[in-house]
Tab-separated table of C-alpha atoms in Angstrom:
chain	number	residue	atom	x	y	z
A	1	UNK	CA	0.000	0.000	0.000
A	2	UNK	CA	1.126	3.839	-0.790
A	3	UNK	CA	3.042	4.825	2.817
A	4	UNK	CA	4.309	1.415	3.186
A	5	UNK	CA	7.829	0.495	3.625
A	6	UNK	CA	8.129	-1.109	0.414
A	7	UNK	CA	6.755	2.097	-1.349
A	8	UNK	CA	9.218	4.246	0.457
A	9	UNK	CA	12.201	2.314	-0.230
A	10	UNK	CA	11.452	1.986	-3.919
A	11	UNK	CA	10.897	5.685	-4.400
A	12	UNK	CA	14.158	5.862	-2.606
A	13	UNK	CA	16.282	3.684	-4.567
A	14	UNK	CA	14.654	4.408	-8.439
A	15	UNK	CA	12.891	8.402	-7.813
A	16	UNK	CA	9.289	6.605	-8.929
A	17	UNK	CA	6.476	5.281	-7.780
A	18	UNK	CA	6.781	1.261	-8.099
A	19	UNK	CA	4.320	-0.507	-11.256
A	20	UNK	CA	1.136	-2.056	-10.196
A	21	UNK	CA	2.461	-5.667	-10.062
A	22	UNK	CA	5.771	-4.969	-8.083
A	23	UNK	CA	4.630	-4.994	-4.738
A	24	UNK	CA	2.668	-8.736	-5.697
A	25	UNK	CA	6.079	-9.755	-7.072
A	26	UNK	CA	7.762	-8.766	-3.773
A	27	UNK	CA	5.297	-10.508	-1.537
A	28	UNK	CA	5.306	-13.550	-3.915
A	29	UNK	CA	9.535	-13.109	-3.367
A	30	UNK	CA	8.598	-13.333	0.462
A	31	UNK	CA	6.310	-16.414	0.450
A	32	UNK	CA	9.103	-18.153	-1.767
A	33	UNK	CA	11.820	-17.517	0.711
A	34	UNK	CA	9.975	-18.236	3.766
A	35	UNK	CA	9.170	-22.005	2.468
A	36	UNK	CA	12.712	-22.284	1.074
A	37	UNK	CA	14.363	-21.574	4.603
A	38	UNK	CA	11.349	-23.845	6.327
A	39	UNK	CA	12.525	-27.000	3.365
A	40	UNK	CA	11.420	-29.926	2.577
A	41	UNK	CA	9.137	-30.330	-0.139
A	42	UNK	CA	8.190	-26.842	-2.135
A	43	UNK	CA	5.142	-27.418	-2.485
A	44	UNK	CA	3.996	-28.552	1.243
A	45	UNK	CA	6.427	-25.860	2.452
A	46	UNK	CA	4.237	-22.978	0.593
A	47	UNK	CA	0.987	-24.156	2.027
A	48	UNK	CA	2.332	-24.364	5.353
A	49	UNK	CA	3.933	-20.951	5.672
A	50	UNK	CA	2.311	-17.429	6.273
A	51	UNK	CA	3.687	-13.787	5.683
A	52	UNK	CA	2.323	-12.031	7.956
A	53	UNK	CA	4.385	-8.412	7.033
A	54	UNK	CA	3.858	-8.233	3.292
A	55	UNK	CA	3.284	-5.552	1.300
A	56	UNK	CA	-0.544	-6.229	1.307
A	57	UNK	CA	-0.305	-7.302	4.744
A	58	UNK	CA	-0.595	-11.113	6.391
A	59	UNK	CA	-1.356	-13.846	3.617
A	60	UNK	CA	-0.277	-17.408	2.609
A	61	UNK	CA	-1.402	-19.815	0.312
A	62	UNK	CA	-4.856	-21.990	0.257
A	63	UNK	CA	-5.496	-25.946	-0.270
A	64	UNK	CA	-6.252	-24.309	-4.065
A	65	UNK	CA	-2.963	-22.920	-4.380
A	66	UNK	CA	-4.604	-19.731	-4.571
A	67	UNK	CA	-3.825	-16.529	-2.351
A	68	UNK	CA	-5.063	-16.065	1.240
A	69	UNK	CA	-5.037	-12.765	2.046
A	70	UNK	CA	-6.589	-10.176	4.221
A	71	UNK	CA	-8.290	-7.620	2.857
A	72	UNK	CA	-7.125	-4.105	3.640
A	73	UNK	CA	-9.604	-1.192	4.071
A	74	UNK	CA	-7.863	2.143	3.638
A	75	UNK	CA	-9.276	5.722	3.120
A	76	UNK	CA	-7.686	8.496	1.758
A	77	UNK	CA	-7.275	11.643	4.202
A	78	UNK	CA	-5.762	14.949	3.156
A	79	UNK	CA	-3.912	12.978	0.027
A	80	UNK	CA	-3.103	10.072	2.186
A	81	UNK	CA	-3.461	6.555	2.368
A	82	UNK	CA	-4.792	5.900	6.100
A	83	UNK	CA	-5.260	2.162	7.348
């Protein structure tokens, strides 16, 4: 989400907002990582694990192998992005 960590450091580092499907590929990144360093089998390892500081906030993966995530309900104050 705009005011996030990940949005802040991007701008940082490249002077731009980050594209639409960024912050997805850098929670993806996350969920990868996590069931790499838990090991074992890949698959078992990314149902099992949850993120629960992405970018989007907590998620993981379903029996589907779909995304389980949170919703996030934000409003916009003064030009803001407020959780």
């Amino acid at each position: 989400e705009p005011g996030s960590p990940y949005y802040s450091a991007y701008r940082v580092r490249y002077g731009e907002e980050p594209s639409m499907g960024g912050p997805n590929g850098f929670d993806a990144a996350l969920l990868f990582l996590e069931a790499v360093r838990v090991g074992g089998d890949l698959n078992e390892a990314l149902h099992r694990v949850r993120i629960e500081n992405g970018v989007f906030g907590a998620y993981g993966m379903s029996g589907e192998s779909e995304f389980d995530i949170r919703p996030v309900m934000l409003r916009v104050e003064n030009g803001k992005f407020i959780r």
